Amino acid sequence: MLIAALFAASGLVRFGSGFALALDSAEATPAAAETAECVTEPGVMQLYSEVQTRERKLAEREKVLSDRSQAITLAEKRIEARLASLVEAEQNLAQTVTIADKAADEDVTRLVTVYENMKPKDAAPLFSAMSPDFAAGFLSRMRPETSAAVMAALDPKVAYTISVIMAGRNAGAPQN
């Protein structure tokens, strides 16, 4: 029992002295850090300076890249907006062309009807005055019997030229 008590007393003394040393070192550390200078190996400060310089350069590069990225994003938005406006303009133009083509086709159809209703002898001088390509276009759209009557009233050379143009119009078209 006596030995156990001595062990317990020894442990308390050691625990108390260790606790006191810990308190002393905790209080002394901040004061020692303020007064003591850090001793470094040669070249560490130069290395630290180089690392800081490199870090600044990387930060500058990162800022430049960020600025470029923002500029590219802005340019892409502008391009997309312009592309959208071009697509819209193309659609409007296609509608306008369709309307114009339809109107032109209606005008030609109306003229074909006018020429069909004319007497062949009255229409022949008009077709003689037209260019052969133009006259062939009208004659090919007319009813065959009316077209034949107008061709019969034309000068044979003019009628032949128009016939050759009408016959050769689809000669180059694909057969398949």
Short mmCIF file of C-alpha atoms in Angstrom, two decimals:
data_model
loop_
_atom_site.label_atom_id
_atom_site.label_comp_id
_atom_site.label_asym_id
_atom_site.label_seq_id
_atom_site.Cartn_x
_atom_site.Cartn_y
_atom_site.Cartn_z
CA MET A 1 0.00 0.00 0.00
CA LEU A 2 2.83 2.24 0.88
CA ILE A 3 4.46 1.61 -2.48
CA ALA A 4 1.25 2.41 -4.31
CA ALA A 5 0.94 5.68 -2.41
CA LEU A 6 4.52 6.61 -3.30
CA PHE A 7 3.81 5.90 -6.99
CA ALA A 8 0.72 8.09 -6.85
CA ALA A 9 2.60 10.93 -5.14
CA SER A 10 5.42 10.67 -7.71
CA GLY A 11 2.89 10.85 -10.57
CA LEU A 12 1.24 13.94 -9.12
CA VAL A 13 4.58 15.68 -8.73
CA ARG A 14 5.56 14.87 -12.30
CA PHE A 15 2.15 15.90 -13.67
CA GLY A 16 2.30 19.19 -11.75
CA SER A 17 5.84 20.05 -12.86
CA GLY A 18 5.03 19.18 -16.49
CA PHE A 19 1.94 21.37 -16.36
CA ALA A 20 3.99 24.24 -14.96
CA LEU A 21 6.63 23.85 -17.71
CA ALA A 22 3.91 23.89 -20.35
CA LEU A 23 2.47 27.11 -18.96
CA ASP A 24 5.93 28.71 -18.83
CA SER A 25 6.74 27.73 -22.42
CA ALA A 26 3.35 28.95 -23.69
CA GLU A 27 3.90 32.32 -22.10
CA ALA A 28 7.51 32.57 -23.26
CA THR A 29 6.90 31.56 -26.93
CA PRO A 30 5.20 34.77 -28.17
CA ALA A 31 7.77 36.94 -26.49
CA ALA A 32 10.60 34.83 -27.87
CA ALA A 33 9.13 34.95 -31.38
CA GLU A 34 8.99 38.72 -31.29
CA THR A 35 12.57 39.16 -30.22
CA ALA A 36 14.28 36.29 -31.97
CA GLU A 37 15.24 36.57 -35.66
CA CYS A 38 14.56 33.74 -38.05
CA VAL A 39 17.76 32.17 -39.23
CA THR A 40 17.48 30.80 -42.75
CA GLU A 41 19.74 29.00 -45.10
CA PRO A 42 21.48 31.02 -47.81
CA GLY A 43 19.39 31.50 -50.99
CA VAL A 44 15.99 30.96 -49.33
CA MET A 45 15.14 34.67 -49.44
CA GLN A 46 16.21 34.86 -53.09
CA LEU A 47 14.03 31.84 -53.85
CA TYR A 48 11.15 33.43 -51.97
CA SER A 49 11.59 36.64 -53.99
CA GLU A 50 11.60 34.69 -57.26
CA VAL A 51 8.44 32.82 -56.24
CA GLN A 52 6.73 36.14 -55.46
CA THR A 53 7.83 37.58 -58.81
CA ARG A 54 6.54 34.51 -60.62
CA GLU A 55 3.27 34.71 -58.72
CA ARG A 56 2.81 38.36 -59.78
CA LYS A 57 3.53 37.46 -63.42
CA LEU A 58 1.03 34.60 -63.28
CA ALA A 59 -1.57 36.92 -61.76
CA GLU A 60 -0.97 39.41 -64.61
CA ARG A 61 -1.26 36.66 -67.22
CA GLU A 62 -4.43 35.40 -65.59
CA LYS A 63 -5.91 38.91 -65.74
CA VAL A 64 -4.95 39.24 -69.42
CA LEU A 65 -6.50 35.85 -70.18
CA SER A 66 -9.63 36.79 -68.26
CA ASP A 67 -9.89 40.04 -70.24
CA ARG A 68 -9.43 38.15 -73.50
CA SER A 69 -12.05 35.62 -72.48
CA GLN A 70 -14.51 38.41 -71.76
CA ALA A 71 -13.70 40.06 -75.09
CA ILE A 72 -14.22 36.77 -76.92
CA THR A 73 -17.53 36.22 -75.15
CA LEU A 74 -18.65 39.72 -76.10
CA ALA A 75 -17.55 39.20 -79.71
CA GLU A 76 -19.40 35.88 -79.86
CA LYS A 77 -22.58 37.58 -78.64
CA ARG A 78 -22.20 40.29 -81.28
CA ILE A 79 -21.60 37.68 -83.98
CA GLU A 80 -24.64 35.70 -82.90
CA ALA A 81 -26.77 38.86 -82.96
CA ARG A 82 -25.50 39.78 -86.43
CA LEU A 83 -26.04 36.23 -87.64
CA ALA A 84 -29.60 36.30 -86.33
CA SER A 85 -30.24 39.59 -88.12
CA LEU A 86 -28.73 38.20 -91.34
CA VAL A 87 -30.91 35.11 -91.12
CA GLU A 88 -33.96 37.32 -90.61
CA ALA A 89 -32.94 39.54 -93.54
CA GLU A 90 -32.41 36.45 -95.70
CA GLN A 91 -35.88 35.17 -94.82
CA ASN A 92 -37.41 38.57 -95.61
CA LEU A 93 -35.53 38.68 -98.90
CA ALA A 94 -36.67 35.17 -99.80
CA GLN A 95 -40.28 36.19 -99.13
CA THR A 96 -39.83 39.32 -101.25
CA VAL A 97 -38.29 37.31 -104.09
CA THR A 98 -41.12 34.79 -103.88
CA ILE A 99 -43.69 37.58 -104.06
CA ALA A 100 -41.85 39.21 -106.98
CA ASP A 101 -41.53 35.89 -108.83
CA LYS A 102 -45.21 35.17 -108.31
CA ALA A 103 -46.15 38.65 -109.53
CA ALA A 104 -43.88 38.30 -112.58
CA ASP A 105 -45.35 34.88 -113.34
CA GLU A 106 -48.87 36.31 -113.05
CA ASP A 107 -47.89 39.14 -115.40
CA VAL A 108 -46.47 36.71 -117.96
CA THR A 109 -49.56 34.51 -117.65
CA ARG A 110 -51.77 37.56 -118.22
CA LEU A 111 -49.72 38.55 -121.32
CA VAL A 112 -49.94 34.98 -122.64
CA THR A 113 -53.71 35.17 -122.26
CA VAL A 114 -53.75 38.53 -124.06
CA TYR A 115 -51.65 37.14 -126.95
CA GLU A 116 -53.83 34.02 -127.11
CA ASN A 117 -56.96 36.16 -127.43
CA MET A 118 -55.46 38.24 -130.25
CA LYS A 119 -55.95 37.25 -133.84
CA PRO A 120 -52.83 35.41 -135.10
CA LYS A 121 -52.34 37.96 -137.91
CA ASP A 122 -52.36 40.80 -135.32
CA ALA A 123 -50.06 38.97 -132.88
CA ALA A 124 -47.48 37.93 -135.53
CA PRO A 125 -45.97 41.43 -135.98
CA LEU A 126 -45.52 41.69 -132.17
CA PHE A 127 -43.71 38.35 -132.04
CA SER A 128 -41.56 39.35 -135.02
CA ALA A 129 -40.48 42.50 -133.15
CA MET A 130 -39.57 40.55 -129.97
CA SER A 131 -36.23 38.86 -129.47
CA PRO A 132 -36.54 35.19 -130.50
CA ASP A 133 -35.82 33.96 -126.92
CA PHE A 134 -38.53 36.20 -125.51
CA ALA A 135 -41.05 35.21 -128.18
CA ALA A 136 -40.26 31.51 -127.67
CA GLY A 137 -41.07 31.88 -123.97
CA PHE A 138 -44.53 33.26 -124.72
CA LEU A 139 -45.28 30.82 -127.53
CA SER A 140 -44.29 27.82 -125.41
CA ARG A 141 -46.80 28.87 -122.72
CA MET A 142 -49.65 29.39 -125.15
CA ARG A 143 -52.15 26.71 -126.11
CA PRO A 144 -50.67 24.65 -128.97
CA GLU A 145 -53.39 25.54 -131.51
CA THR A 146 -53.02 29.29 -130.83
CA SER A 147 -49.23 29.06 -130.87
CA ALA A 148 -49.39 27.20 -134.20
CA ALA A 149 -51.62 29.86 -135.73
CA VAL A 150 -49.24 32.67 -134.63
CA MET A 151 -46.21 30.74 -135.94
CA ALA A 152 -47.98 30.27 -139.29
CA ALA A 153 -48.48 34.02 -139.53
CA LEU A 154 -44.80 34.79 -138.81
CA ASP A 155 -42.04 35.21 -141.38
CA PRO A 156 -40.61 31.70 -141.99
CA LYS A 157 -37.08 32.67 -140.86
CA VAL A 158 -38.39 34.14 -137.58
CA ALA A 159 -40.67 31.11 -137.05
CA TYR A 160 -37.72 28.78 -137.67
CA THR A 161 -35.49 30.64 -135.18
CA ILE A 162 -38.21 30.53 -132.52
CA SER A 163 -38.81 26.82 -133.23
CA VAL A 164 -35.12 26.01 -132.80
CA ILE A 165 -35.02 27.87 -129.48
CA MET A 166 -38.18 26.13 -128.25
CA ALA A 167 -36.85 22.70 -129.29
CA GLY A 168 -33.44 23.25 -127.70
CA ARG A 169 -34.62 24.65 -124.35
CA ASN A 170 -34.69 21.32 -122.54
CA ALA A 171 -31.99 19.59 -124.57
CA GLY A 172 -29.42 20.05 -121.79
CA ALA A 173 -31.78 19.01 -118.97
CA PRO A 174 -30.94 15.79 -117.12
CA GLN A 175 -32.85 12.73 -118.31
CA ASN A 176 -33.00 10.95 -114.93
#
